[in-house]
Coordinates of C-alpha atoms in Angstrom, one line a residue:
Chain A
M231 CA -28.9 -9.6 8.2
V232 CA -26.6 -7.4 9.7
L233 CA -26.6 -8.7 13.0
E234 CA -26.3 -11.9 11.6
A235 CA -23.1 -10.8 9.8
F236 CA -21.7 -8.9 13.1
A237 CA -22.2 -12.5 15.0
Q238 CA -20.4 -14.5 12.1
A239 CA -17.6 -12.0 11.9
L240 CA -17.1 -12.4 15.8
G241 CA -17.1 -16.0 15.2
N242 CA -14.6 -16.0 12.7
L243 CA -12.4 -14.2 15.1
T244 CA -12.1 -17.1 17.3
S245 CA -10.3 -19.2 15.0
I246 CA -6.4 -18.9 16.8
S247 CA -5.2 -19.4 13.1
I248 CA -6.5 -15.9 12.2
W249 CA -4.5 -14.1 14.9
V250 CA -1.3 -15.9 14.0
W251 CA -1.5 -14.7 10.7
L252 CA -2.4 -11.2 11.7
L253 CA 0.6 -11.5 14.0
L254 CA 2.8 -12.3 11.3
G255 CA 1.6 -9.9 9.2
V256 CA 2.0 -7.2 12.0
I257 CA 5.8 -8.2 12.1
W258 CA 6.5 -8.2 8.5
G259 CA 4.7 -4.7 8.2
L260 CA 6.6 -3.2 11.3
V261 CA 10.4 -4.7 9.7
F262 CA 9.3 -3.1 6.2
G263 CA 8.1 0.3 7.8
L264 CA 11.0 0.6 9.7
V265 CA 13.5 -0.1 7.1
P266 CA 13.6 3.4 5.1
G267 CA 12.6 3.1 1.6
I268 CA 10.3 0.3 1.9
G269 CA 6.9 0.7 3.0
G270 CA 3.5 -1.0 3.7
V271 CA 3.0 -0.9 -0.4
T272 CA 6.1 -2.6 -1.2
A273 CA 5.4 -5.0 1.7
M274 CA 1.9 -5.9 0.4
A275 CA 3.1 -6.0 -3.4
I276 CA 5.6 -8.5 -2.3
F277 CA 3.3 -10.4 -0.2
L278 CA 0.9 -10.6 -3.1
G279 CA 3.3 -13.3 -4.4
V280 CA 2.9 -15.4 -1.7
A281 CA -1.0 -14.9 -1.0
L282 CA -1.7 -17.0 -4.0
F283 CA -1.0 -20.0 -2.3
L284 CA -2.9 -19.2 1.1
E285 CA -6.6 -19.4 2.2
P286 CA -8.2 -16.4 2.3
M287 CA -8.3 -16.4 6.2
Q288 CA -4.6 -16.6 5.8
A289 CA -3.4 -14.3 3.5
L290 CA -6.3 -11.5 4.2
P291 CA -5.5 -11.1 8.0
V292 CA -1.7 -10.8 6.8
L293 CA -2.7 -8.0 4.0
V294 CA -4.9 -5.9 6.5
A295 CA -2.1 -6.2 9.3
L296 CA 0.3 -4.6 6.4
M297 CA -2.0 -2.1 5.6
A298 CA -2.7 -1.0 9.0
V299 CA 1.3 -1.1 10.6
S300 CA 2.5 0.4 7.3
A301 CA 2.4 3.6 9.1
T302 CA 3.6 2.9 12.6
G303 CA 6.8 1.2 12.2
G304 CA 8.3 4.0 10.2
S305 CA 7.4 6.3 12.9
I306 CA 9.9 4.7 15.0
T307 CA 12.7 5.9 12.8
A308 CA 11.1 9.0 11.9
V309 CA 11.4 10.0 15.5
L310 CA 14.4 8.6 16.5
L311 CA 16.7 8.7 13.7
G312 CA 15.2 11.4 11.6
I313 CA 14.6 9.0 8.8
P314 CA 11.3 8.5 7.3
G315 CA 10.3 4.7 7.1
D316 CA 7.9 5.5 4.3
N317 CA 6.4 8.6 3.1
V318 CA 3.6 8.5 5.3
N319 CA 6.4 9.3 8.4
V320 CA 7.7 12.2 6.4
V321 CA 6.1 15.0 8.4
T322 CA 6.3 13.3 12.0
I323 CA 10.0 14.0 11.4
F324 CA 9.6 17.9 11.6
D325 CA 8.8 17.6 15.1
G326 CA 9.5 14.1 16.4
F327 CA 13.3 14.2 15.4
P328 CA 14.0 17.7 17.2
M329 CA 12.4 16.1 20.4
T330 CA 14.9 13.1 20.3
K331 CA 17.7 15.6 19.8
K332 CA 16.5 17.4 22.8
G333 CA 16.2 14.2 25.0
E334 CA 12.6 13.8 24.5
G335 CA 12.7 10.7 22.0
G336 CA 10.7 8.7 24.7
R337 CA 8.0 11.1 25.0
A338 CA 8.0 11.4 21.4
L339 CA 7.6 8.2 20.5
G340 CA 5.3 7.3 22.9
A341 CA 2.9 10.2 21.6
A342 CA 3.7 8.9 18.1
L343 CA 3.1 5.1 19.1
T344 CA -0.4 6.4 21.2
A345 CA -1.7 8.5 18.4
S346 CA -1.0 5.8 15.7
V347 CA -3.0 3.0 17.6
L348 CA -5.9 5.4 18.7
G349 CA -5.9 6.6 15.4
G350 CA -5.9 3.4 13.7
V351 CA -8.6 1.9 16.2
G352 CA -11.1 4.8 16.6
P353 CA -11.9 5.2 13.0
A354 CA -12.2 1.4 12.5
F355 CA -14.8 1.0 14.8
F356 CA -16.6 4.4 13.3
T357 CA -16.0 2.3 9.8
L358 CA -18.0 -0.5 11.5
G359 CA -20.9 2.1 12.3
M360 CA -20.4 3.5 9.0
V361 CA -20.8 0.1 7.2
I362 CA -24.4 0.4 8.5
V363 CA -25.3 3.4 6.9
V364 CA -23.3 2.9 3.9
L365 CA -25.1 -0.5 3.2
P366 CA -28.7 0.3 1.8
F367 CA -26.9 2.8 -0.5
V368 CA -24.3 0.1 -1.9
M369 CA -27.0 -2.7 -2.2
A370 CA -29.2 0.0 -4.5
L371 CA -26.0 0.1 -6.9
T372 CA -26.4 -2.0 -9.8
S373 CA -23.5 -2.5 -12.5
M374 CA -25.0 0.2 -14.4
D375 CA -24.0 2.9 -11.5
M376 CA -20.9 1.0 -10.7
V377 CA -19.7 2.3 -14.1
F378 CA -19.9 5.8 -12.5
I379 CA -18.5 5.0 -9.2
I380 CA -15.3 3.9 -11.3
L381 CA -15.2 7.1 -13.1
I382 CA -15.4 9.1 -9.8
G383 CA -12.4 7.0 -8.6
L384 CA -10.5 7.8 -11.9
S385 CA -11.5 11.3 -11.5
F386 CA -10.4 11.9 -8.1
V387 CA -7.1 10.0 -9.0
V388 CA -6.4 12.4 -11.8
M389 CA -7.5 15.4 -9.7
M390 CA -5.7 14.6 -6.7
S391 CA -2.1 13.6 -8.2
K392 CA 0.4 15.9 -6.4
G393 CA 2.4 17.9 -9.0
S394 CA 1.3 18.2 -12.3
M395 CA -2.2 17.2 -13.2
I396 CA -1.1 16.7 -16.8
K397 CA 1.5 14.2 -15.4
G398 CA -1.3 12.5 -13.4
L399 CA -3.6 12.4 -16.5
I400 CA -1.0 10.9 -18.3
S401 CA -0.1 8.3 -15.7
A402 CA -3.9 7.4 -15.6
G403 CA -3.9 7.1 -19.3
V404 CA -1.1 4.7 -19.6
G405 CA -2.5 2.6 -17.0
L406 CA -5.8 2.7 -18.9
L407 CA -3.9 1.8 -22.0
L408 CA -2.4 -1.2 -20.2
A409 CA -5.7 -2.3 -19.2
T410 CA -6.8 -3.0 -22.4
I411 CA -4.1 -5.5 -23.5
G412 CA -5.7 -9.1 -23.5
L413 CA -9.0 -10.4 -24.6
A414 CA -12.0 -8.3 -24.5
F415 CA -14.1 -9.3 -22.1
S416 CA -17.2 -9.7 -23.6
T417 CA -16.3 -10.5 -27.2
G418 CA -12.9 -12.3 -26.9
E419 CA -11.1 -10.2 -29.7
P420 CA -7.5 -10.2 -28.7
R421 CA -6.2 -6.4 -28.3
F422 CA -2.5 -6.1 -28.5
T423 CA -1.5 -9.5 -27.8
F424 CA 0.7 -10.0 -30.6
G425 CA -0.6 -13.1 -31.1
N426 CA 1.3 -14.3 -27.5
P427 CA -1.2 -16.4 -25.4
Y428 CA 0.7 -15.1 -22.6
L429 CA -1.2 -12.0 -23.0
Y430 CA -4.7 -13.2 -23.6
D431 CA -5.5 -12.3 -19.6
G432 CA -4.0 -9.1 -19.9
I433 CA -1.0 -8.0 -17.9
H434 CA -0.7 -9.7 -14.5
I435 CA -1.3 -7.7 -11.6
I436 CA 1.5 -8.9 -9.5
V437 CA 3.8 -8.0 -12.5
V438 CA 2.4 -4.4 -12.4
A439 CA 2.5 -3.7 -8.7
M440 CA 6.1 -5.2 -8.2
G441 CA 7.6 -3.5 -11.4
L442 CA 5.8 0.1 -10.3
F443 CA 6.4 -0.5 -6.7
A444 CA 8.9 -2.7 -5.0
I445 CA 11.7 -2.8 -7.9
P446 CA 12.2 1.2 -8.5
V447 CA 12.6 1.9 -4.7
M448 CA 15.5 -1.1 -4.8
V449 CA 17.0 0.5 -7.6
E450 CA 17.1 3.9 -6.2
L451 CA 18.5 2.6 -2.8
A452 CA 21.2 0.8 -4.8
M453 CA 22.0 3.9 -6.6
K454 CA 22.3 5.8 -3.3
G455 CA 24.3 2.8 -1.3
G456 CA 26.0 2.8 1.7
T457 CA 23.7 2.6 5.0
I458 CA 20.4 4.6 4.8
A459 CA 21.1 5.7 8.5
E460 CA 24.3 7.1 9.4
A461 CA 25.6 6.5 12.8
G462 CA 22.5 8.4 14.1
T463 CA 21.9 10.4 17.6
P464 CA 22.4 7.9 20.6
I465 CA 18.9 7.4 21.6
K466 CA 18.5 8.6 25.4
G467 CA 15.4 9.0 27.8
M468 CA 13.1 6.1 26.9
H469 CA 11.4 6.3 30.0
D470 CA 9.3 9.3 29.3
V471 CA 7.3 7.2 26.8
W472 CA 4.3 7.3 29.2
M473 CA 4.7 11.0 29.5
G474 CA 4.1 11.1 25.6
A475 CA 1.1 8.6 25.9
K476 CA -0.7 11.0 28.2
D477 CA -0.1 13.5 25.9
V478 CA -2.0 12.4 23.5
F479 CA -5.0 12.1 25.8
H480 CA -4.4 15.4 26.9
N481 CA -4.5 16.6 23.3
W482 CA -7.6 14.5 22.3
K483 CA -9.2 17.2 20.3
L484 CA -6.2 17.3 17.8
W485 CA -6.2 13.5 17.9
L486 CA -9.7 13.9 16.9
R487 CA -9.7 16.1 14.1
S488 CA -6.3 14.7 12.8
S489 CA -8.0 11.1 12.6
L490 CA -10.9 12.5 10.8
I491 CA -8.7 14.4 8.4
G492 CA -6.7 11.1 7.7
Y493 CA -10.0 9.0 7.6
V494 CA -11.8 11.2 5.0
F495 CA -8.6 11.3 2.9
G496 CA -8.6 7.4 3.1
V497 CA -12.0 7.2 1.8
M498 CA -11.7 9.3 -0.9
P499 CA -10.6 7.1 -3.9
G500 CA -7.0 7.8 -5.4
V501 CA -5.8 10.6 -3.1
G502 CA -2.7 9.9 -1.7
V503 CA -1.4 10.2 1.9
T504 CA 0.8 13.4 1.9
G505 CA -2.3 15.8 1.7
A506 CA -3.6 14.4 4.8
L507 CA 0.0 15.0 6.6
F508 CA 0.5 18.2 5.5
I509 CA -3.3 19.4 6.6
S510 CA -3.3 17.8 9.8
Y511 CA 0.3 19.2 10.7
G512 CA -1.0 22.5 9.3
Y513 CA -4.1 22.1 11.7
A514 CA -1.9 21.1 14.6
K515 CA 0.2 24.2 14.1
A516 CA -2.8 26.6 13.9
S517 CA -4.6 25.5 16.5
S518 CA -2.0 25.4 18.8
K519 CA -1.3 27.9 21.5
H520 CA 2.1 28.0 20.4
P521 CA 2.5 28.0 16.7
E522 CA 6.0 29.6 16.8
L523 CA 7.5 26.2 18.4
F524 CA 6.8 24.0 15.9
G525 CA 9.6 22.7 14.2
T526 CA 11.5 22.6 17.4
G527 CA 10.3 19.7 19.1
V528 CA 6.5 20.1 20.0
V529 CA 4.8 17.0 20.5
E530 CA 1.4 18.3 19.0
G531 CA 3.4 18.2 15.7
V532 CA 4.0 14.2 16.0
I533 CA 0.3 13.8 17.3
G534 CA -1.3 15.1 14.2
P535 CA 0.2 13.3 11.6
E536 CA 0.6 10.2 13.4
S537 CA -3.0 10.0 14.1
A538 CA -4.0 10.9 10.5
N539 CA -1.7 8.3 8.7
N540 CA -3.2 5.6 10.7
A541 CA -6.9 6.6 10.5
K542 CA -6.3 7.0 6.5
E543 CA -5.8 3.0 6.3
S544 CA -9.4 2.7 8.2
G545 CA -11.1 4.9 5.4
A546 CA -9.3 3.2 2.7
L547 CA -10.5 0.1 3.6
L548 CA -14.0 0.9 4.0
T549 CA -14.0 2.2 0.3
T550 CA -12.0 -0.4 -1.0
L551 CA -14.2 -3.3 0.4
A552 CA -17.6 -1.3 0.1
L553 CA -17.0 -0.3 -3.6
G554 CA -14.4 -2.0 -5.0
V555 CA -12.8 1.0 -5.8
P556 CA -9.3 1.5 -4.1
G557 CA -9.3 4.4 -1.4
S558 CA -5.2 4.4 -1.3
V559 CA -2.5 2.7 -3.0
T560 CA -2.6 0.0 -0.2
G561 CA -6.3 -0.3 -0.8
A562 CA -5.3 -1.1 -4.4
M563 CA -2.8 -3.7 -3.0
M564 CA -5.7 -5.2 -0.7
L565 CA -8.0 -4.9 -3.8
A566 CA -5.5 -6.8 -6.1
A567 CA -5.4 -9.6 -3.2
L568 CA -9.1 -9.9 -3.2
I569 CA -9.4 -10.7 -6.8
I570 CA -6.4 -12.8 -6.7
L571 CA -7.9 -14.7 -3.9
G572 CA -11.3 -15.1 -6.0
F573 CA -13.5 -12.6 -4.2
A574 CA -15.2 -9.9 -6.5
P575 CA -14.6 -6.6 -4.8
G576 CA -17.6 -4.0 -4.9
P577 CA -21.0 -4.6 -3.3
S578 CA -20.9 -8.5 -2.9
M579 CA -18.2 -7.7 -0.3
L580 CA -21.2 -5.8 1.9
T581 CA -23.8 -8.5 1.4
E582 CA -22.7 -11.8 0.4
H583 CA -19.6 -11.6 2.4
L584 CA -20.3 -8.6 4.8
D585 CA -19.3 -11.1 7.7
L586 CA -15.7 -11.2 6.1
S587 CA -15.5 -7.1 5.7
L588 CA -16.6 -6.6 9.0
T589 CA -14.0 -9.5 10.5
L590 CA -11.4 -7.5 8.3
L591 CA -12.2 -4.3 10.0
I592 CA -11.8 -5.6 13.3
L593 CA -8.2 -7.2 12.6
L594 CA -7.5 -3.8 11.1
A595 CA -8.0 -2.2 14.4
A596 CA -6.4 -5.0 16.4
A597 CA -3.2 -5.1 14.1
N598 CA -2.8 -1.5 15.2
V599 CA -3.2 -2.5 18.9
I600 CA -0.9 -5.6 18.4
A601 CA 1.7 -3.3 16.6
V602 CA 1.9 -1.0 19.3
M603 CA 2.1 -3.1 21.8
I604 CA 5.3 -4.9 20.3
C605 CA 6.6 -1.3 19.7
Y606 CA 6.3 0.2 23.2
P607 CA 9.0 -2.0 24.9
L608 CA 11.1 -3.0 21.6
A609 CA 11.4 0.6 20.0
P610 CA 14.8 1.5 20.2
R611 CA 16.3 -1.8 19.1
M612 CA 13.8 -1.8 16.4
A613 CA 15.3 1.4 15.1
G614 CA 18.6 -0.4 14.7
I615 CA 17.2 -2.5 12.0
A616 CA 17.1 0.8 10.0
R617 CA 20.7 0.7 9.7
I618 CA 20.7 -2.4 7.5
P619 CA 23.0 -1.7 4.6
S620 CA 21.7 -1.2 1.4
R621 CA 24.2 -3.7 -0.2
L622 CA 22.6 -6.6 2.0
L623 CA 18.8 -5.0 1.5
V624 CA 19.1 -4.5 -2.2
P625 CA 19.8 -8.3 -3.3
L626 CA 17.3 -10.1 -0.7
V627 CA 13.9 -7.7 -1.7
V628 CA 15.1 -8.1 -5.4
G629 CA 15.4 -11.6 -5.0
M630 CA 11.9 -11.9 -3.2
V631 CA 10.3 -10.2 -5.6
F632 CA 11.6 -12.0 -8.8
V633 CA 10.7 -15.2 -6.8
G634 CA 7.3 -13.9 -5.9
V635 CA 6.5 -12.8 -9.0
Y636 CA 7.4 -16.1 -10.7
V637 CA 5.4 -18.3 -8.3
S638 CA 2.1 -16.5 -8.5
Q639 CA 1.6 -18.0 -12.0
G640 CA 4.5 -20.2 -12.3
L641 CA 5.2 -18.4 -15.8
I642 CA 8.9 -17.4 -16.7
Q643 CA 7.5 -14.6 -19.0
D644 CA 6.4 -13.3 -15.9
V645 CA 10.1 -12.6 -15.0
I646 CA 10.5 -10.7 -18.1
A647 CA 7.9 -8.8 -17.8
L648 CA 8.7 -7.8 -14.5
L649 CA 11.9 -6.3 -15.8
I650 CA 9.9 -4.4 -18.3
F651 CA 7.6 -3.2 -15.8
S652 CA 10.8 -2.4 -13.6
A653 CA 11.9 -0.3 -16.5
L654 CA 8.6 1.6 -16.7
G655 CA 8.6 2.3 -13.1
V656 CA 12.2 3.5 -12.8
A657 CA 11.0 6.2 -15.4
V658 CA 7.8 7.0 -13.8
R659 CA 9.7 7.9 -10.6
H660 CA 12.8 9.5 -12.4
F661 CA 10.6 11.9 -14.4
G662 CA 7.9 12.6 -11.9
Y663 CA 4.9 10.8 -13.4
N664 CA 2.2 8.9 -10.7
A665 CA 2.9 5.2 -10.0
G666 CA -0.1 5.2 -7.9
A667 CA -2.3 6.9 -10.5
L668 CA -1.1 4.2 -13.0
I669 CA -1.8 1.3 -11.0
L670 CA -5.0 2.6 -9.8
A671 CA -6.1 3.3 -13.4
F672 CA -4.8 -0.1 -14.2
I673 CA -7.2 -1.8 -12.1
L674 CA -10.2 0.5 -12.5
G675 CA -9.6 0.1 -16.3
R676 CA -10.4 -3.4 -16.5
L677 CA -13.3 -3.2 -13.9
F678 CA -14.7 -0.4 -16.1
E679 CA -15.1 -1.8 -19.3
D680 CA -16.8 -4.9 -17.8
Y681 CA -19.3 -2.7 -15.9
L682 CA -19.9 -1.1 -19.0
M683 CA -20.6 -3.9 -21.0
I684 CA -23.0 -4.9 -18.4
G685 CA -24.6 -1.9 -18.4
L686 CA -25.0 -1.8 -21.9
Q687 CA -26.3 -4.9 -22.3
V688 CA -28.9 -4.6 -19.5
G689 CA -30.1 -1.1 -19.7
G690 CA -29.3 -0.2 -23.4
P691 CA -27.3 3.0 -24.6
L692 CA -29.4 5.2 -22.2
F693 CA -28.6 3.1 -19.3
F694 CA -27.2 5.9 -17.3
L695 CA -30.7 7.7 -17.1
R696 CA -31.1 6.5 -13.5
P697 CA -31.4 8.5 -10.6
I698 CA -28.4 7.1 -9.0
S699 CA -26.2 7.2 -11.8
L700 CA -27.6 10.7 -12.8
F701 CA -26.2 11.7 -9.1
L702 CA -23.0 10.1 -9.7
I703 CA -22.2 12.1 -12.9
L704 CA -23.2 15.2 -11.1
I705 CA -20.6 14.2 -8.6
I706 CA -18.0 13.7 -11.5
I707 CA -18.6 17.2 -12.9
T708 CA -18.3 18.8 -9.5
I709 CA -15.0 16.9 -9.2
F710 CA -13.7 18.4 -12.4
A711 CA -15.4 21.7 -12.0
Y712 CA -14.1 22.7 -8.8
G713 CA -10.7 23.8 -9.5
P714 CA -11.5 26.2 -12.3
L715 CA -14.8 27.1 -10.4
K716 CA -12.7 28.2 -7.6
R717 CA -10.5 30.5 -9.7
V718 CA -13.4 31.7 -11.4
L719 CA -15.4 32.7 -8.2
K720 CA -12.2 34.1 -6.7
R721 CA -11.7 36.5 -9.3
R722 CA -15.4 37.5 -9.4
F723 CA -15.3 38.2 -5.5
L724 CA -11.8 39.9 -5.5
T725 CA -12.2 42.5 -8.3
Chain B
M173 CA 21.4 -1.3 -11.5
G174 CA 19.8 -2.2 -14.8
A175 CA 22.6 -4.5 -15.6
W176 CA 22.1 -6.2 -12.7
L177 CA 18.3 -6.9 -12.8
V178 CA 18.8 -8.0 -16.6
G179 CA 21.8 -10.4 -15.6
F180 CA 19.9 -11.9 -12.7
A181 CA 16.8 -12.4 -15.1
L182 CA 18.9 -14.1 -17.6
F183 CA 20.6 -16.2 -15.0
I184 CA 17.1 -16.9 -13.5
Y185 CA 16.1 -17.8 -17.0
L186 CA 19.2 -19.9 -17.6
L187 CA 20.3 -21.7 -14.7
G188 CA 16.6 -21.4 -12.4
F189 CA 16.5 -19.8 -9.1
L190 CA 17.9 -21.9 -6.7
I191 CA 21.4 -20.8 -8.7
A192 CA 20.5 -17.5 -9.8
V193 CA 19.5 -16.1 -6.6
P194 CA 22.7 -17.2 -4.6
L195 CA 25.1 -15.9 -7.4
Y196 CA 23.2 -12.7 -7.8
T197 CA 23.4 -12.2 -3.9
L198 CA 27.1 -13.1 -3.5
F199 CA 28.3 -11.1 -6.4
Y200 CA 26.1 -8.1 -5.7
M201 CA 27.1 -7.7 -2.1
K202 CA 30.7 -8.5 -2.8
Q203 CA 31.0 -5.8 -5.6
R204 CA 29.4 -3.3 -3.1
G205 CA 31.9 -3.8 -0.6
S206 CA 31.1 -7.0 1.5
R207 CA 33.4 -9.6 2.7
W208 CA 33.6 -12.8 1.0
L209 CA 32.5 -14.7 4.1
G210 CA 29.5 -12.2 4.6
A211 CA 28.4 -12.5 1.1
F212 CA 28.6 -16.5 0.9
V213 CA 26.8 -17.1 4.1
T214 CA 24.2 -14.4 3.3
A215 CA 23.5 -15.9 -0.1
V216 CA 23.4 -19.5 0.9
L217 CA 20.9 -18.5 3.9
F218 CA 18.8 -16.5 1.7
T219 CA 18.4 -19.5 -0.9
A220 CA 17.8 -21.9 1.7
I221 CA 15.3 -19.7 3.3
I222 CA 13.4 -19.2 -0.2
Y223 CA 13.6 -22.8 -0.8
I224 CA 12.0 -24.0 2.3
V225 CA 9.3 -21.6 2.1
F226 CA 8.3 -22.0 -1.4
E227 CA 9.3 -25.7 -2.5
V228 CA 8.8 -27.4 1.0
A229 CA 6.1 -25.7 2.6
L230 CA 3.8 -24.4 -0.5
G231 CA 4.9 -26.7 -2.7
V232 CA 5.7 -24.6 -5.7
I233 CA 8.5 -26.0 -7.7
L234 CA 11.0 -23.2 -8.7
Y235 CA 11.9 -22.5 -12.4
K236 CA 15.0 -24.8 -13.1
G237 CA 16.3 -22.7 -15.9
V238 CA 16.3 -24.0 -19.6
L239 CA 19.8 -25.5 -19.2
F240 CA 18.3 -28.4 -17.0
A241 CA 15.0 -28.6 -18.6

C-alpha cells in the first residue's frame, strides 16, 4: 500500500499546474519573508482567505511553499541588512550581519542559503522514511487515543511557552474557551451564541488567524512608522557566495546536528522556533574551534540557525499531517487550510490520503530548492524590498486581510469579528501573552471535544483503559512532571 | 491605528470594498506623508488588482455596502 502511494505521489507531481502554484507560493513566501515584520505565518493566514476558492492541488502547493520558504526570504535581510524578516531569522543576524559589515556578505548569504536548502531538503527526505515507520503506529490509533494525542499537543503548547508559563496557560485557556462557542457537536445545544445564527458554527478560523497574526503585526508597524530598513550598509562582495556554500559542506557535521535540532523542535507539537534557533547557535558556538569569535562574523554562526529553521518546517509538516496536531504555528495554518479544503487531519491523511501527504512532503523539499535558486542570483536586489515604507505596506496588507476575511464566507459579520479579534491580538502581543498557544488551543479544542464524544460513545466512560491511551497518558504526566522533577532531583543531588 | 481599522470596517459596511479600500489606502498614505499622486495611483492600482483577482478571476462578489444594497 505504501509503495502504491509513493507511485501515486510521484504521479501527482507530473501535473504542471502543481509546479506553477508551487512557484507562486515560493515567490509570495519569499517576498513576505523579506519584508520585515511579516513572515510565513502572516503570509499563510492571508492566503487562507483565497485558499477556499481553489482546488486542493492548487492551494496546498502554495501553502507548502509558504511553510518551506518562510525561513529563507528573511535570511537575506538578516544577513545583508541586519534586520530579521521574521522572528525565525533573528539569530542569523548575530554573525551574519557582522560578516556583511566586514565585506563578507556574499559568503554569509551563500552559507545561509545553502544551509537553508540543505536543512529543508535533507529532513524532508528523512520524513518520507519516517512516514513508513510512523504509519503502523498511526494506523493503530483510534478516536479514543486521539483524545490524548491532542492533550499531549496542548500540554506541549503550554509547557513550552516562552516566557511565563502562566501566561501560556491563560492564552491556551482563552483559546479553548473560544473553541466552545457554537453549537455543541454531539447535542446541538448552542453555547455562547447569544441567539445569533452567525455563531452557530463557531468562530471562523480565518478570523482568528488574521486577527491574531496578521493585523497586530501591521498595527505595530503602523505605530513605528517610517521605513523599516534604514538606508543600510551598501552591499559589496557578492562574488564569494560560492565560498559560503562550500563552508556549509565543510561544516557538514554542524549542519547535520542543527538540522536535527530544528527537526525535532518541529515535530514536537506546540513548540516555537526560537528555542531551536538558540540551541543550534549555542551548539555551533560550543562545538567550534574558536567560540570567542562568535558574534564578530563567523560563518558557523550562520549555518547553525539557518539549517535549524528550515528543518523545523519538515518536522512540523510531518506532525501536522500524521497526527492532525500542528507542529508549529505554520503547521496550525496548514491544519486550518486542510480543514477548509475538506480534509480531516489526522490518521486519514496517512491512510486514505497517503499519496497526498507524500506529495506535500516532496513539494516542501522542492520549494526549498526553488527558493534558493531564485535567491542566489537575485539576493541583493531582493533586499531592496525590505525598504518598502510602512505607510505603503500597512494599507496594502490590511486591505488584503479584510478582503480575504470577507470572501472566505461572504459574511460581513466576519469583518466585525475580525475587528474584535484584532483587538484581542493586539492585546495578546502587548501584554506578552502567547498568540500561538491561543490559536493552537482553539484548533485543538474543537478537535478534542469531537474525539472525546466519539470516545465516550464507543468505549464508555472507561474508554481510556487501552494500552495506547495509557501510554499517551503517561507521556502527558511526564511532560508536566519534567520541570518540577528536574528541580527536585537537582536539589537531592547537589545538597 | 485602531481608529483607522474601525473606520475602514465602517466604510466597508456602508460603501462596500471597492470604495472603502481605495479611500482607506489613499487617506492613510497621505496622512503618513505620501504625496497625492503616489497615494492615488497606489490606491487605484491596488483596488484594481483586488477587483481582478477576486471578482473577475475567482468570481466572488465583493461586499457592496448597505448604502448600495
